[in-house]
CSV table of C-alpha atoms in Angstrom, one decimal:
chain,number,residue,atom,x,y,z
A,189,MET,CA,63.1,-67.6,7.9
A,190,THR,CA,62.6,-70.1,10.7
A,191,PHE,CA,61.4,-67.4,13.1
A,192,VAL,CA,58.8,-66.2,10.6
A,193,MET,CA,57.4,-69.7,10.1
A,194,MET,CA,57.3,-70.3,13.9
A,195,ILE,CA,55.3,-67.2,14.5
A,196,THR,CA,53.0,-67.8,11.6
A,197,ILE,CA,52.2,-71.4,12.6
A,198,SER,CA,51.8,-70.5,16.2
A,199,MET,CA,49.2,-67.8,15.5
A,200,VAL,CA,46.9,-70.1,13.3
A,201,PRO,CA,44.8,-71.3,16.3
A,202,PHE,CA,44.1,-67.7,17.3
A,203,THR,CA,42.6,-66.5,14.0
A,204,CYS,CA,38.9,-67.2,13.8
A,205,TYR,CA,36.4,-65.9,11.3
A,206,SER,CA,32.6,-65.5,11.5
A,207,HIS,CA,30.0,-67.6,9.8
A,208,PRO,CA,26.5,-66.3,8.9
A,209,ASN,CA,25.1,-68.6,11.7
A,210,LYS,CA,27.1,-66.6,14.3
A,211,LYS,CA,29.6,-69.4,14.8
A,212,GLU,CA,33.3,-69.0,14.2
A,213,SER,CA,35.9,-71.3,12.6
A,214,LEU,CA,39.7,-71.3,12.4
A,215,ARG,CA,40.8,-69.5,9.3
A,216,GLY,CA,43.3,-72.2,8.4
A,217,TYR,CA,41.1,-75.1,9.4
A,218,PRO,CA,37.4,-74.3,8.8
A,219,ALA,CA,36.2,-77.6,10.2
A,220,ILE,CA,37.4,-76.6,13.7
A,221,ILE,CA,34.8,-74.4,15.4
A,222,CYS,CA,36.2,-71.8,17.7
A,223,GLY,CA,35.4,-72.4,21.3
A,224,SER,CA,35.1,-76.2,20.9
A,225,GLU,CA,37.1,-78.7,22.8
A,226,GLU,CA,39.2,-79.4,19.7
A,227,HIS,CA,39.9,-75.7,19.3
A,228,SER,CA,41.0,-75.6,23.0
A,229,THR,CA,43.5,-78.4,22.3
A,230,VAL,CA,44.8,-76.6,19.2
A,231,ARG,CA,45.1,-73.3,21.1
A,232,VAL,CA,47.2,-75.0,23.8
A,233,ALA,CA,49.6,-76.4,21.1
A,234,GLY,CA,49.7,-72.9,19.5
A,235,ALA,CA,50.5,-71.3,22.8
A,236,ILE,CA,53.3,-73.7,23.4
A,237,TYR,CA,54.7,-73.2,20.0
A,238,LEU,CA,54.5,-69.4,20.4
A,239,THR,CA,56.4,-69.7,23.7
A,240,LEU,CA,59.1,-71.6,21.8
A,241,ALA,CA,59.3,-68.9,19.1
A,242,LEU,CA,59.5,-66.1,21.7
A,243,SER,CA,62.2,-68.1,23.6
A,244,TYR,CA,64.1,-68.4,20.3
A,245,PHE,CA,63.9,-64.7,19.9
A,246,ALA,CA,65.0,-64.0,23.4
A,247,VAL,CA,68.1,-66.3,23.1
A,248,ALA,CA,69.0,-64.8,19.7
A,249,SER,CA,68.7,-61.3,21.1
A,250,TYR,CA,70.7,-62.1,24.2
A,251,GLY,CA,73.4,-63.7,22.1
A,252,THR,CA,73.6,-60.8,19.7
A,253,TYR,CA,73.7,-58.3,22.6
A,254,SER,CA,76.5,-60.3,24.2
A,255,ILE,CA,78.7,-60.7,21.1
A,256,PRO,CA,81.0,-57.7,21.9
A,257,THR,CA,81.6,-59.0,25.4
A,258,TRP,CA,82.4,-62.4,24.1
A,259,ALA,CA,84.7,-60.9,21.4
A,260,SER,CA,86.7,-58.9,24.0
A,261,LYS,CA,87.2,-62.1,26.0
A,262,ALA,CA,88.1,-64.1,22.9
A,263,ASP,CA,85.2,-66.6,23.5
A,264,VAL,CA,85.2,-68.1,20.0
A,265,VAL,CA,82.9,-70.9,20.9
A,266,ARG,CA,80.0,-68.7,21.9
A,267,MET,CA,80.6,-66.3,19.0
A,268,THR,CA,80.5,-69.2,16.6
A,269,GLN,CA,77.1,-70.3,18.1
A,270,PHE,CA,75.6,-67.0,17.1
A,271,LYS,CA,77.3,-66.5,13.8
A,272,PHE,CA,73.9,-66.9,12.1
A,273,MET,CA,72.9,-63.5,13.7
A,274,ILE,CA,76.1,-61.5,12.9
A,275,GLY,CA,77.8,-63.3,10.0
A,276,ARG,CA,76.6,-61.1,7.2
A,277,PHE,CA,77.3,-57.8,8.9
A,278,GLN,CA,80.5,-55.7,9.3
A,279,PRO,CA,81.9,-55.7,12.9
A,280,ASP,CA,80.6,-52.2,13.6
A,281,ALA,CA,77.0,-53.3,12.7
A,282,TRP,CA,76.9,-56.5,14.7
A,283,TYR,CA,73.5,-55.7,16.2
A,284,TRP,CA,71.5,-55.6,13.0
A,285,GLY,CA,70.6,-59.3,13.2
A,286,VAL,CA,67.8,-58.7,15.7
A,287,PRO,CA,66.0,-55.9,13.8
A,288,LEU,CA,66.1,-58.1,10.6
A,289,LEU,CA,64.8,-61.1,12.6
A,290,VAL,CA,61.8,-59.0,13.7
A,291,ARG,CA,61.3,-57.3,10.3
A,292,SER,CA,61.0,-60.6,8.6
A,293,THR,CA,57.8,-61.2,10.5
């Protein structure tokens, strides 16, 4: 659920809609005109937050991919760190955490 919220919040500054006077506003914040200085600031914040969300996804994917290697080396500490990605699956379906993370979006 965290990943879904991160992606949703980070995309808000990039969704504009048109007015009849040919200007555009942010869908979530109609007072902010797209292309204004205030919009630029919000877009930078959204881009930073999107980068954090994608970094979260990359680390979660790497950890899920590495679980079998860590299990063969009995690296319990690392396996425990990524339990949230594999905890609800049987050992032969360890990789399903990543598709479910993406599907939730």
